[in-house]
mmCIF file of C-alpha atoms in Angstrom:
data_model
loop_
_atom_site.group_PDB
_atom_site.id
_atom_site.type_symbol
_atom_site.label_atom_id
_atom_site.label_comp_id
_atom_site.label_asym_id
_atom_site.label_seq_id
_atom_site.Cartn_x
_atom_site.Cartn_y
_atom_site.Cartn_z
ATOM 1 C CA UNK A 70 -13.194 1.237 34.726
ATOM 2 C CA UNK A 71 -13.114 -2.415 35.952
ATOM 3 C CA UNK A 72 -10.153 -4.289 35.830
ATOM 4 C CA UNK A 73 -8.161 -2.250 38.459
ATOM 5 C CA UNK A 74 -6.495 -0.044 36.684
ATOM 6 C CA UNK A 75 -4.510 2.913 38.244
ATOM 7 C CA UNK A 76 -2.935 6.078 36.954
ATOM 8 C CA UNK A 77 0.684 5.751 37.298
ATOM 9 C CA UNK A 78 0.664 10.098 37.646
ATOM 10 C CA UNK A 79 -1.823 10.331 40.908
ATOM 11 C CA UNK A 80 -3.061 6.819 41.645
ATOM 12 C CA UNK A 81 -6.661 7.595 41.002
ATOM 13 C CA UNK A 82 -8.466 4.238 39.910
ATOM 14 C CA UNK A 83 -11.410 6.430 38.639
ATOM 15 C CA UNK A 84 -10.145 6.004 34.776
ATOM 16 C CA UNK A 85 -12.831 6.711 31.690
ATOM 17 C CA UNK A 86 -12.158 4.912 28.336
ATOM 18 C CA UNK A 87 -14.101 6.406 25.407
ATOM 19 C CA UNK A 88 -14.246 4.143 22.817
ATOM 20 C CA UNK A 89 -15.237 6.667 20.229
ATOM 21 C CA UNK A 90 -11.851 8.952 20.619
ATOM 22 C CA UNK A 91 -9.470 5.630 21.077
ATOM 23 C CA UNK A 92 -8.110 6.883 24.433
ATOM 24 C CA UNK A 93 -8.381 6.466 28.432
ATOM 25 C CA UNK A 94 -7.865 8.988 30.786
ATOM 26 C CA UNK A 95 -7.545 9.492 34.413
ATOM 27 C CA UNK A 96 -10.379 11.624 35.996
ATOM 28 C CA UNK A 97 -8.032 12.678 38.817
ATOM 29 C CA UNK A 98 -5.978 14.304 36.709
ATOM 30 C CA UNK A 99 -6.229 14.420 33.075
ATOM 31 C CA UNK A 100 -3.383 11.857 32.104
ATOM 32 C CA UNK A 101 -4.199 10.497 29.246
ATOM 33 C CA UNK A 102 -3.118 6.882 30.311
ATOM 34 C CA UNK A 103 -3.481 4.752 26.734
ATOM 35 C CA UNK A 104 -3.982 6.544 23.686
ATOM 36 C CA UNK A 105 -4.919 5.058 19.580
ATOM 37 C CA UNK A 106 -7.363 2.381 21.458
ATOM 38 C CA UNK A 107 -8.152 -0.598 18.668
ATOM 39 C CA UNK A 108 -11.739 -1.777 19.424
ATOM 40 C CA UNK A 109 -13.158 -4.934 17.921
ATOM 41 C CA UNK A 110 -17.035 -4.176 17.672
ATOM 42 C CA UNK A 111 -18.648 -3.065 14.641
ATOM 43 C CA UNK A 112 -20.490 0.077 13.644
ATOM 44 C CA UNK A 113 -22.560 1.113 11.305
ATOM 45 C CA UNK A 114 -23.621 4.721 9.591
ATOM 46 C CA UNK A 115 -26.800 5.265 7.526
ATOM 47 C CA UNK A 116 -25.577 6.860 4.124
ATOM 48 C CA UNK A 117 -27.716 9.437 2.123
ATOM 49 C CA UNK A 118 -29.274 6.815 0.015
ATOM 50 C CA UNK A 119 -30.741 5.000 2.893
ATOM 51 C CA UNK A 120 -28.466 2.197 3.233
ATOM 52 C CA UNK A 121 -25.733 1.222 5.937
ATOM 53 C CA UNK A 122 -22.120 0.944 5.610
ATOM 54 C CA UNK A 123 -19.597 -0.268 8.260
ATOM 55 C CA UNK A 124 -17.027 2.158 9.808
ATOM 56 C CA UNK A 125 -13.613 1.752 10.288
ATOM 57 C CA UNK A 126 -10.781 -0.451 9.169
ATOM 58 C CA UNK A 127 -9.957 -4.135 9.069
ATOM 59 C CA UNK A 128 -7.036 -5.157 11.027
ATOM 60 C CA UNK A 129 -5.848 -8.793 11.230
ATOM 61 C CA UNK A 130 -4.213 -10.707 13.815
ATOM 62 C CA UNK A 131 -1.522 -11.874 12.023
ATOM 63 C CA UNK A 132 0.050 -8.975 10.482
ATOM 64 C CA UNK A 133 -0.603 -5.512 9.316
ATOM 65 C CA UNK A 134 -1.821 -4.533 5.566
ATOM 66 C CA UNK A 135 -3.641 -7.606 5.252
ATOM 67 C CA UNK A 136 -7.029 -8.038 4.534
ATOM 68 C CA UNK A 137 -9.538 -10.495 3.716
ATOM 69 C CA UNK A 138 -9.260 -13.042 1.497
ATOM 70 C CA UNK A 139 -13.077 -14.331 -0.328
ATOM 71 C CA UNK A 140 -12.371 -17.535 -1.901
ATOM 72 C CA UNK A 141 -8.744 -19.384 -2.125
ATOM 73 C CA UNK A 142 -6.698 -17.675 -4.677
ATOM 74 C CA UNK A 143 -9.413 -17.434 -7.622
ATOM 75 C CA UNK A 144 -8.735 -13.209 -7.700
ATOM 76 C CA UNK A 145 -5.287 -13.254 -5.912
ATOM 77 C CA UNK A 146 -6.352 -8.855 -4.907
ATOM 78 C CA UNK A 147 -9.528 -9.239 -4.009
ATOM 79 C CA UNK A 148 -9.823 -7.181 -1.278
ATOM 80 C CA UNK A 149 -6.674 -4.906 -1.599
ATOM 81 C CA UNK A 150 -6.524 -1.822 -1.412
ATOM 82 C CA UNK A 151 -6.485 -0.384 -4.843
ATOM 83 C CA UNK A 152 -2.766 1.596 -4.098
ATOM 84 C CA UNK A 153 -1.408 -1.582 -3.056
ATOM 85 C CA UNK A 154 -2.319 -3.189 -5.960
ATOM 86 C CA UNK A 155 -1.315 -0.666 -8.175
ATOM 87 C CA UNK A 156 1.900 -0.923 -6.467
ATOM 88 C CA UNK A 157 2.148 -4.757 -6.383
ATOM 89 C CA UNK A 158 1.509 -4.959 -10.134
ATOM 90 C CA UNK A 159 3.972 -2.446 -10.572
ATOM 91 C CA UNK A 160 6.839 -4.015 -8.632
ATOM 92 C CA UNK A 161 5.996 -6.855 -10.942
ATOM 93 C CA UNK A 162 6.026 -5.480 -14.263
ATOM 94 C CA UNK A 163 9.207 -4.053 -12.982
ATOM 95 C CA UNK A 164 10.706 -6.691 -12.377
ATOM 96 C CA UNK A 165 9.542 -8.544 -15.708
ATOM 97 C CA UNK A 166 11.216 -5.835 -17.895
ATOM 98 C CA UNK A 167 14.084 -5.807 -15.647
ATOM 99 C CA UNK A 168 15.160 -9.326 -16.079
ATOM 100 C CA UNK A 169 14.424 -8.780 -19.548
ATOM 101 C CA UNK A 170 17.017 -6.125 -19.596
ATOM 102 C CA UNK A 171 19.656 -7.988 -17.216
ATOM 103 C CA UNK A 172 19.541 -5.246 -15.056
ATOM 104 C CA UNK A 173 20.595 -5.594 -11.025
ATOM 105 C CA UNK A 174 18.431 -6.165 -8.317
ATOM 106 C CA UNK A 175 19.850 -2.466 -7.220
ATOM 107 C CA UNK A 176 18.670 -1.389 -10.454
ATOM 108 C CA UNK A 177 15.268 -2.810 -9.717
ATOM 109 C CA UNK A 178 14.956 -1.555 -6.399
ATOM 110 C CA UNK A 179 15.483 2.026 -7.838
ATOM 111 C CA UNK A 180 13.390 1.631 -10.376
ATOM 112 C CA UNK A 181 10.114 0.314 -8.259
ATOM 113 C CA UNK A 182 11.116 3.627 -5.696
ATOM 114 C CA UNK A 183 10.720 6.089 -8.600
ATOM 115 C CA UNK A 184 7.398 4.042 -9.330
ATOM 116 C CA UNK A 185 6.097 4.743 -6.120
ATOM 117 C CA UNK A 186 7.124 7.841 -5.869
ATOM 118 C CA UNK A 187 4.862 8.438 -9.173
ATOM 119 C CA UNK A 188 1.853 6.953 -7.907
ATOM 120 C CA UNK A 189 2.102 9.034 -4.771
ATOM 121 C CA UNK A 190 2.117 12.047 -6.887
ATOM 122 C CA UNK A 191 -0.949 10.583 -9.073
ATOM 123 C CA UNK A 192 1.578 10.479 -12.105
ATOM 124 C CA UNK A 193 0.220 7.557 -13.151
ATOM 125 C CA UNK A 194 -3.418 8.213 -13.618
ATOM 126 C CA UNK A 195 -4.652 8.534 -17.073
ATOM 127 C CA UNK A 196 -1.321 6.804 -18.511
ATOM 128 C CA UNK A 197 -0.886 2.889 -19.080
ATOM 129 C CA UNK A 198 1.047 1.213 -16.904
ATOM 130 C CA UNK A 199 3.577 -0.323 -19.750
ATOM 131 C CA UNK A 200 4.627 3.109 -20.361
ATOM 132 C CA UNK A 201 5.193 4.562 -16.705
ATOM 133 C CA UNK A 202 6.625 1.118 -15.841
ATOM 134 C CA UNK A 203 9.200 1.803 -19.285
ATOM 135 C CA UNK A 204 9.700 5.744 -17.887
ATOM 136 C CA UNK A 205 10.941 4.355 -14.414
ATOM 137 C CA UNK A 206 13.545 1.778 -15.873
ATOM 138 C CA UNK A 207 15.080 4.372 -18.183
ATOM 139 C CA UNK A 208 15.468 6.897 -15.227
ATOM 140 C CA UNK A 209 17.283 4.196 -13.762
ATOM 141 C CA UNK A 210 19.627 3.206 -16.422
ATOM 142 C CA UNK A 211 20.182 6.872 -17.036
ATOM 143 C CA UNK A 212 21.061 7.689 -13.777
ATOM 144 C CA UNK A 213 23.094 4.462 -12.960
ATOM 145 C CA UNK A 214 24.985 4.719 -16.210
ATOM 146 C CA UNK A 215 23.550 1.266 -17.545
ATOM 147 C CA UNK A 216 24.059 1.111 -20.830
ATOM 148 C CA UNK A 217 20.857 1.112 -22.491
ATOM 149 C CA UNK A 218 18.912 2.772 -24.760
ATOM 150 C CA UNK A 219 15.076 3.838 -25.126
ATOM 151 C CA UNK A 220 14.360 1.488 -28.174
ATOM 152 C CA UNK A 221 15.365 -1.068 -26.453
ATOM 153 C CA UNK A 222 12.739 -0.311 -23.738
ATOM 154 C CA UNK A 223 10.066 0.072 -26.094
ATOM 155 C CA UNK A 224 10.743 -3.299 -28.101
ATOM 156 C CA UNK A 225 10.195 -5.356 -24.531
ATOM 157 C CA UNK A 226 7.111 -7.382 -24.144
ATOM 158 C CA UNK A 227 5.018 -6.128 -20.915
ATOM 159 C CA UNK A 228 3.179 -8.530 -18.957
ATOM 160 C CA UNK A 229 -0.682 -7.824 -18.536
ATOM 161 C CA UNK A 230 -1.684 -5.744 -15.586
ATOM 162 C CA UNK A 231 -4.048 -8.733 -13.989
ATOM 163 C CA UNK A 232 -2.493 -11.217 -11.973
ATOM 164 C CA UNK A 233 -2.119 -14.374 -14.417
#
């Protein structure tokens, strides 16, 4: 490999990098010397309907879980992930009802953990948002001991599910 690298384990300077796996190794003697390799070129795979599709994964400079904007703000998720919206809309929904309620930022925090762990287990497919979103704050006030009661829940307005 050029560049002058040497295995730390024999000092062999005979070291392959295979781009496909992610790693380099030392031919001498089968240390695997860097390992998870991030390349920056682009491939592409034919799909079964003839066309071409990129492979891999975005990953920006300037911090992790961020991805491409198109445009300056006109759909503020374009380009998310569809869990991280989910869970983005859900922490603030969460918080919209919470305030509502006067509850604690403790109370909040619990809440949006039960909501995530709900879309992790795909509880929340098939059922609208409002009402998961109303499940999670009552587990919360039951288990803290806030004093609240279901109706209460279900007479709070719920703020739309697109960003606004």
């Amino acid at each position: 490999m050029p560049g002058g690298r040497v295995c730390a384990a024999c000092g062999c300077s005979e070291i392959e990098v295979d781009a496909a796996r992610g790693d380099a190794v030392c031919t001498g003697c089968g240390s695997v010397l860097e390992d998870n390799i991030i390349v920056s070129e682009v491939q592409f795979v034919e799909n079964s309907g003839g066309g071409s599709s990129a492979v891999g994964q975005f990953v920006s400079l300037d911090g992790a879980g961020k991805t491409p904007t198109l445009g300056g703000g006109f759909h503020a998720n374009l380009g998310k992930e569809s869990r991280a919206q989910t869970l983005q809309n859900g922490k603030r929904q969460i918080h919209h009802l919470g305030n509502q309620l006067q509850l604690n930022q403790h109370c909040l925090d619990t809440a949006f953990n039960f909501f995530k762990m709900a879309v992790s287990k795909h509880l929340t497919r098939g059922r609208k948002m409002a009402h998961v979103i109303a499940a999670c704050l009552y587990l919360v006030c039951r288990t803290e001991g806030t004093p609240r009661i279901l109706s209460q829940l279900c007479n709070m307005k719920v703020v739309p599910w697109y960003p606004t």
